[in-house]
Coordinates of C-alpha atoms and ligand atoms in Angstrom, one line a residue:
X1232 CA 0.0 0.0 0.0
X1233 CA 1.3 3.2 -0.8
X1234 CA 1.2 6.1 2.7
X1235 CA 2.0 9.5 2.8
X1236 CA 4.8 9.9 5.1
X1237 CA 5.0 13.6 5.6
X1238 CA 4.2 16.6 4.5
X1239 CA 6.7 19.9 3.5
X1240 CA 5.6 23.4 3.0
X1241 CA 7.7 26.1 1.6
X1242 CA 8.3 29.3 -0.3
X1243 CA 8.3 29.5 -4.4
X1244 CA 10.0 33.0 -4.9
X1245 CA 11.1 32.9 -8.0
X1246 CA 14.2 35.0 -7.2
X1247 CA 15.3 32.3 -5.6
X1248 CA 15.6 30.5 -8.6
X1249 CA 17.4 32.8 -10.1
X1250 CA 20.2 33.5 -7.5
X1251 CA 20.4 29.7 -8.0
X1252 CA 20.4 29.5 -11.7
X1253 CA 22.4 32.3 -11.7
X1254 CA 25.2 31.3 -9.4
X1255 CA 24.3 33.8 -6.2
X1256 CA 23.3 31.7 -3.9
X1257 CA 26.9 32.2 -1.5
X1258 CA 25.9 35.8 -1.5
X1259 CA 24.6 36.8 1.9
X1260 CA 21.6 37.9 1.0
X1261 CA 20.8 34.8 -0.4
X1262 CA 22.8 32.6 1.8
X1263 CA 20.5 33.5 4.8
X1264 CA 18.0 32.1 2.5
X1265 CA 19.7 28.5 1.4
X1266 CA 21.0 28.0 4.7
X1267 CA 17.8 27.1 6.0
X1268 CA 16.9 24.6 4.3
X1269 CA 20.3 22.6 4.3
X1270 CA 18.8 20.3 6.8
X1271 CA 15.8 19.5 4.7
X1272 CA 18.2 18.6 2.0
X1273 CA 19.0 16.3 4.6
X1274 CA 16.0 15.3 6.2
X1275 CA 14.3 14.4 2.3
X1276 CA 17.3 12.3 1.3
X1277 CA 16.8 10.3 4.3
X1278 CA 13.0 9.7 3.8
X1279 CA 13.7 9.3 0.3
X1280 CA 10.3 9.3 -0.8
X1281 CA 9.0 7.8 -4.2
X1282 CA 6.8 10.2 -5.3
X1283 CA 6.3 13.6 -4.2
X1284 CA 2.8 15.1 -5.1
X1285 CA 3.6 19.0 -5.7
X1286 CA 0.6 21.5 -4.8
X1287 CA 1.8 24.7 -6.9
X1288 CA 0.1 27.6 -8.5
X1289 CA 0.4 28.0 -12.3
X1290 CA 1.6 31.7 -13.0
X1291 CA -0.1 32.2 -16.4
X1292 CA 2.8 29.7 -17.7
X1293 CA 0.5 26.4 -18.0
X1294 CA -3.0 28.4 -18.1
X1295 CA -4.1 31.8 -18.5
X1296 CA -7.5 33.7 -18.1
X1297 CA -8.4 31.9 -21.0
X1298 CA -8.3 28.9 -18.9
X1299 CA -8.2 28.6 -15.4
X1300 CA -8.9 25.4 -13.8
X1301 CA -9.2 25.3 -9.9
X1302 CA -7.6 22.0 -9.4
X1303 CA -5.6 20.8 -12.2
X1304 CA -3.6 17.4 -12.0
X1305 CA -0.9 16.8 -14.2
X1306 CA -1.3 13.0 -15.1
X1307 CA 1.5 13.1 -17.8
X1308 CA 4.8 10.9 -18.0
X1309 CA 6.6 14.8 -18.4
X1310 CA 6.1 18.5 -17.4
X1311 CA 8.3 20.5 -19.5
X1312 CA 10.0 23.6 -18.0
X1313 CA 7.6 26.9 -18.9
X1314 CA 9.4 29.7 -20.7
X1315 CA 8.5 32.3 -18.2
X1316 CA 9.8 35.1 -20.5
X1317 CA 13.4 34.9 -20.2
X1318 CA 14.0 30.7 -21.6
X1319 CA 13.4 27.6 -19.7
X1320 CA 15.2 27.3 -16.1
X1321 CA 17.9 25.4 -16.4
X1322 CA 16.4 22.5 -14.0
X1323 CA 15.5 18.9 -15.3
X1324 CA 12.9 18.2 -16.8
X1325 CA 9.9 17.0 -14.1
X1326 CA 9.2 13.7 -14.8
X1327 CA 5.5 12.4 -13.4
X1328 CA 4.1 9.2 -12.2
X1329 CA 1.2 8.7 -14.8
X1330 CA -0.3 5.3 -12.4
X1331 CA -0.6 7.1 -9.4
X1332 CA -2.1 10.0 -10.8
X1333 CA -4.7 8.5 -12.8
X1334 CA -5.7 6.6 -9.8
X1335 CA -5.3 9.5 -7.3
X1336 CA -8.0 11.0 -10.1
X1337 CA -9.8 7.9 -10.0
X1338 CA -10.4 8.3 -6.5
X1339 CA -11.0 11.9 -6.5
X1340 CA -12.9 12.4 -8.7
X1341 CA -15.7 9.3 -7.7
X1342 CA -15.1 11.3 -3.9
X1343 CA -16.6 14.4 -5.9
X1344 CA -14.1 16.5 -6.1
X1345 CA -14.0 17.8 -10.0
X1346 CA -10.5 17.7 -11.0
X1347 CA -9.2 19.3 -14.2
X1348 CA -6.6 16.7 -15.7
X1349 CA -3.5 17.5 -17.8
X1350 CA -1.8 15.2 -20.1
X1351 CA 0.2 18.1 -21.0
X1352 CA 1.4 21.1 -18.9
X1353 CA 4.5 22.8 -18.4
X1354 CA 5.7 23.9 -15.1
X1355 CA 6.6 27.2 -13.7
X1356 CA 9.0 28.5 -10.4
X1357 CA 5.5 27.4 -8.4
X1358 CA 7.0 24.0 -8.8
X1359 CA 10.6 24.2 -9.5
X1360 CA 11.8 26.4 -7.0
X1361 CA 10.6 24.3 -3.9
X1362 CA 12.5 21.4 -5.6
X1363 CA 15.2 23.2 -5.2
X1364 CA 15.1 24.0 -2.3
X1365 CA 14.6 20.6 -1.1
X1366 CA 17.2 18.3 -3.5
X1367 CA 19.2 20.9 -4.3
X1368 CA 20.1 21.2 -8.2
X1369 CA 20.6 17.8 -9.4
X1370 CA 20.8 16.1 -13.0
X1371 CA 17.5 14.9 -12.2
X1372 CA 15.0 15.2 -9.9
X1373 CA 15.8 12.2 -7.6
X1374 CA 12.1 10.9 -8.0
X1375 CA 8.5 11.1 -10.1
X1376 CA 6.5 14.3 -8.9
X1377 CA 2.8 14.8 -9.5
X1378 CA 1.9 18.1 -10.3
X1379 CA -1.5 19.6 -8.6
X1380 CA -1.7 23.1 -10.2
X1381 CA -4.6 25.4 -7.7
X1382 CA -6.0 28.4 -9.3
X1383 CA -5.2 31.6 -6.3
X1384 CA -4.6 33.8 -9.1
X1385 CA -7.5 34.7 -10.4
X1386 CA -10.8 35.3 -8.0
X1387 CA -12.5 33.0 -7.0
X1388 CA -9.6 30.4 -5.6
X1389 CA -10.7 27.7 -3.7
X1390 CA -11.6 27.9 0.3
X1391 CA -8.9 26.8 2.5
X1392 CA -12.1 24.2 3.8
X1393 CA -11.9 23.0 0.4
X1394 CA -8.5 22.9 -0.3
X1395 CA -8.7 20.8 3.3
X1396 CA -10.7 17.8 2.3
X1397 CA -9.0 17.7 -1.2
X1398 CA -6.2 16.7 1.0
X1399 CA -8.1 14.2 3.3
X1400 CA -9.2 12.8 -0.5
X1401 CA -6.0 12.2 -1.7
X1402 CA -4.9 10.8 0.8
X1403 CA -7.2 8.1 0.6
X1404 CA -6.5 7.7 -3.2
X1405 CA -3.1 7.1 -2.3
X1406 CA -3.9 4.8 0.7
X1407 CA -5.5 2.7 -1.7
X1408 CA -3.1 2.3 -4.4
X1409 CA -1.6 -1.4 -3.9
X1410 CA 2.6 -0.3 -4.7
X1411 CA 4.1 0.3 -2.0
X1412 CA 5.2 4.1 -2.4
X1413 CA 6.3 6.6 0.0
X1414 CA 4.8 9.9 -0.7
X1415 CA 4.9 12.9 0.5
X1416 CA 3.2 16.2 -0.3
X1417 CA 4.8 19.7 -0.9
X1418 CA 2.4 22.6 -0.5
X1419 CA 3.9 25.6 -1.8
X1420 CA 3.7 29.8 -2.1
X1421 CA 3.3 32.0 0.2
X1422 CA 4.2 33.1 3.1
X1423 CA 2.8 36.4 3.6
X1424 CA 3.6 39.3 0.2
X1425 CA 1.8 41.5 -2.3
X1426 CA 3.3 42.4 -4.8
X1427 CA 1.5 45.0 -6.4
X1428 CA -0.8 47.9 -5.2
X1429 CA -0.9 50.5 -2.4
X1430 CA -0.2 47.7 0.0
X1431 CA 3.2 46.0 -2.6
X1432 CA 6.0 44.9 -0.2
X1433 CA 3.7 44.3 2.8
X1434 CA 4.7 41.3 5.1
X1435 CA 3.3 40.3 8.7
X1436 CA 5.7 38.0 9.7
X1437 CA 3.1 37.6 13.0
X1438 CA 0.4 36.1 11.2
X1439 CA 2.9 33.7 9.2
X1440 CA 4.3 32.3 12.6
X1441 CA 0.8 32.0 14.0
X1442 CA -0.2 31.0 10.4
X1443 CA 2.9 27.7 10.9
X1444 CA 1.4 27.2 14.7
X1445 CA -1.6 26.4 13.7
X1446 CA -0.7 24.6 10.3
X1447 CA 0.9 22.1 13.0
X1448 CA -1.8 21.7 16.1
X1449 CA -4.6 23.3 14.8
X1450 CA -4.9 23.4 11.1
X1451 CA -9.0 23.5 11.0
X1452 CA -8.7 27.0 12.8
X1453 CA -6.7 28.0 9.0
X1454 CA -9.9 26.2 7.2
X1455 CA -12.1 29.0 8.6
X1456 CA -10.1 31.8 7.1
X1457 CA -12.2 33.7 4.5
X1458 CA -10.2 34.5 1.6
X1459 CA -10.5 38.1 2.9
X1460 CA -9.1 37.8 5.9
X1461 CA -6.5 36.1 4.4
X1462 CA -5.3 38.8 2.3
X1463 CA -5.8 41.4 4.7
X1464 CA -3.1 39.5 7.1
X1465 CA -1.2 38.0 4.7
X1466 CA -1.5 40.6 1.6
X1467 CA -3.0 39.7 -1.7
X1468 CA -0.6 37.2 -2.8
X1469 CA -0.8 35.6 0.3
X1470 CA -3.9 33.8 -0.4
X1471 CA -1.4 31.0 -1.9
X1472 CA -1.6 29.7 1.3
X1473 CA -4.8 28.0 0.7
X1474 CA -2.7 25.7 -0.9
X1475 CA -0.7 24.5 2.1
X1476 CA -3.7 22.8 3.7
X1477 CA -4.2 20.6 0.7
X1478 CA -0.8 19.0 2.0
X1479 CA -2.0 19.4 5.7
X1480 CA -5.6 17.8 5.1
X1481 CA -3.2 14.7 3.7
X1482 CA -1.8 14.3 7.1
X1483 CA -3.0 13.2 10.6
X1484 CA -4.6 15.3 12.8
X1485 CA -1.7 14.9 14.8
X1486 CA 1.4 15.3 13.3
X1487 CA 5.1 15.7 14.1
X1488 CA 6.6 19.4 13.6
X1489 CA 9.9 18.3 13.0
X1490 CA 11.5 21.5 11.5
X1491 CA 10.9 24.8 10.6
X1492 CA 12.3 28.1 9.2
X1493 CA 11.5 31.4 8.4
X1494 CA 13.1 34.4 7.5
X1495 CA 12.2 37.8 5.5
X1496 CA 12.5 39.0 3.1
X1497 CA 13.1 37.5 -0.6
X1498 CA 12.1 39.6 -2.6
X1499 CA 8.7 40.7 -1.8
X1500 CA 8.1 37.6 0.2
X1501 CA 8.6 36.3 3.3
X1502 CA 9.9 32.6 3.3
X1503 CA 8.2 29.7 5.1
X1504 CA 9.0 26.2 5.5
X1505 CA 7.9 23.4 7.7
X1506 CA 8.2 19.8 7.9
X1507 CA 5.3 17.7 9.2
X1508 CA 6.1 13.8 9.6
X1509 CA 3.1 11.4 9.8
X1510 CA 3.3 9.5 13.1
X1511 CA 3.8 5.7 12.3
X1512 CA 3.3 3.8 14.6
X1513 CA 6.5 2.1 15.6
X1514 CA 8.4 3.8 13.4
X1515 CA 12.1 5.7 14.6
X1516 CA 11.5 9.5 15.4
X1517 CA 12.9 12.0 12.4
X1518 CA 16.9 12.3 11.1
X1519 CA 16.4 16.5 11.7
X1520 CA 18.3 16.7 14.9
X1521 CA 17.3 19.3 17.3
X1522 CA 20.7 21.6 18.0
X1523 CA 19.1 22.0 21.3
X1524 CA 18.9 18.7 22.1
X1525 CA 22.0 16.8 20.0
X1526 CA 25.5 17.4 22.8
X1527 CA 27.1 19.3 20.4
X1528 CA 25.4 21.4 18.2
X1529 CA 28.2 22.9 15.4
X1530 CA 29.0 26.5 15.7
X1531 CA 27.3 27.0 11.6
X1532 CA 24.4 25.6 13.0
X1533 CA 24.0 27.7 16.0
X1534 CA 24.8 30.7 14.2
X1535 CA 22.4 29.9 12.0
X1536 CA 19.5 28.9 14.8
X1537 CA 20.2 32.5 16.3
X1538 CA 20.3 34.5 12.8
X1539 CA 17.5 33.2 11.1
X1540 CA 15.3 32.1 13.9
X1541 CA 15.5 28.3 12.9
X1542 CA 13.4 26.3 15.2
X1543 CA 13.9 22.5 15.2
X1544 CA 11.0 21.4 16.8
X1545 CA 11.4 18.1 18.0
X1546 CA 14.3 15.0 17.2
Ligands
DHB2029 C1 7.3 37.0 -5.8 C2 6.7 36.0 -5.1 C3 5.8 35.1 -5.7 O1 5.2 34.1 -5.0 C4 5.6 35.2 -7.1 O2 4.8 34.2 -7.6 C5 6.2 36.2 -7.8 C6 7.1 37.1 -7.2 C7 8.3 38.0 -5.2 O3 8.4 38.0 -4.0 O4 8.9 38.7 -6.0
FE2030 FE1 3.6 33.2 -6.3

């Protein structure tokens, strides 16, 4: 049978993907950026999952207002690299796991929610960009990832409530798919920006860490959010975050926060990551080690807990 092991949240600024494909990421600016999320680098190569299901948002690349699909799985072997006006990133090519996702669809679909499905799509920095920033910048991407393009770019986006049980749905389509495949789920965007407006550059880096409190103990509190509310804590673009509880509603109620950064700004943007591991039941605790609690925690590492207020939750 295949299980979801955990669940990963994090940050598509596509500046980030530039300083990488451009070489800047040992610039401090950026560094303060790449540094956090050395340990998930870490922490995915250990769980080494089979398939990761990535819940992105299209930026016009895939779709535009001529088309704009409010759940779109890509069920293709391939997702080419979008041209998002300046060539191709230079990242491999993200290759798909066409079973699982016609049987994730299967499942979905007959639960009633009315997924769009792609046979063809390319794929934009909503994807490619938190790949990066969890393998790094590899030949290819160590395993098949299933796209799930969410429309919060044009009004109306889905609820958060929504976005909730499409988790809790996929979860049982993967629960029933006989391989035995470790999964986990990436829910991408946010944390709090705007980018345009009288309100451009705005972050509220209060609601984001109450925002990642609550994605961990209390995530139906986030289901209640009105879009509105939403944008007026988290700015306009923040409503991407609607998309992170499709990868919490995957998980258990109770889950295992076992890392977490956050720091601001890229960009316009403030960056969020967390890692939630399902609790299995006899299973060993996580590989992120807690500085806090390891004997000797390594000068880098405590520089960085202190600079960029990395919390490792548990060990
Ligand atoms: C920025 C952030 C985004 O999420 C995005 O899609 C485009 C730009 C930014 O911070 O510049
Ligand atoms: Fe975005």
């Amino acid at each position: 049978m295949a299980r979801i092991i955990a669940g990963v949240t994090s940050s598509h600024v596509p500046a980030i993907g530039a300083a990488i494909d451009n070489h800047r990421t040992g610039e401090p600016y950026w560094q303060r950026v790449f540094e956090g999320f050395e340990r998930s680098k870490e922490w995915i190569a250990k769980a080494k999952p089979d398939v990761v299901i990535g819940v992105y948002n299209d930026h016009a690349s895939a779709f535009s207002v001529e088309i704009i699909p409010t759940f779109a799985l890509g069920t293709a072997a391939e997702f080419p690299i979008a041209d998002e006006g300046w060539g191709p990133r230079p990242v491999p090519v993200v290759k798909g796991h066409p079973q699982l996702a016609a049987h994730i669809a299967q499942s979905v679909i007959l639960d009633e929610f009315d997924l769009t499905l792609c046979n063809k799509m390319e794929v934009d920095h909503g994807l490619t960009v938190p790949l990066n920033l969890m393998f790094g910048t590899p030949k290819e991407w160590p395993c098949p990832v299933i796209p799930l393009a969410v429309n919060v770019v044009q009004y109306p986006p889905p609820t958060g409530n929504r976005c909730f049980m499409l988790g809790k749905a996929i979860r049982k389509a993967v629960e029933s798919y006989p391989e035995d495949l470790k999964v986990v789920v990436f829910g991408t965007g946010g944390m709090s920006h705007q980018i345009s407006g009288q309100r451009a550059g705005l972050i509220n880096s209060k609601f984001d860490h109450a925002f990642l409190d609550d994605l961990t103990k209390n995530p139906k509190k986030l289901t209640r959010l009105s879009h509105l509310e939403l944008m007026r804590e988290a700015g306009a673009e923040g409503v991407e975050m609607v998309m992170w509880l499709i990868m919490r509603g995957a998980l258990d109620d109770k889950v295992d926060e076992v890392y977490r950064f956050y720091t601001v700004p890229a960009s316009n943007t403030a960056v969020g990551h967390i890692i939630l591991e399902n609790r299995i039941r006899g299973a060993k605790k996580s590989a992120v080690k807690s500085p806090s609690k390891s004997k000797k925690p390594t000068p880098k590492l405590k520089r960085a807990a202190a600079a960029q207020k990395i919390q490792r939750i548990r060990s």
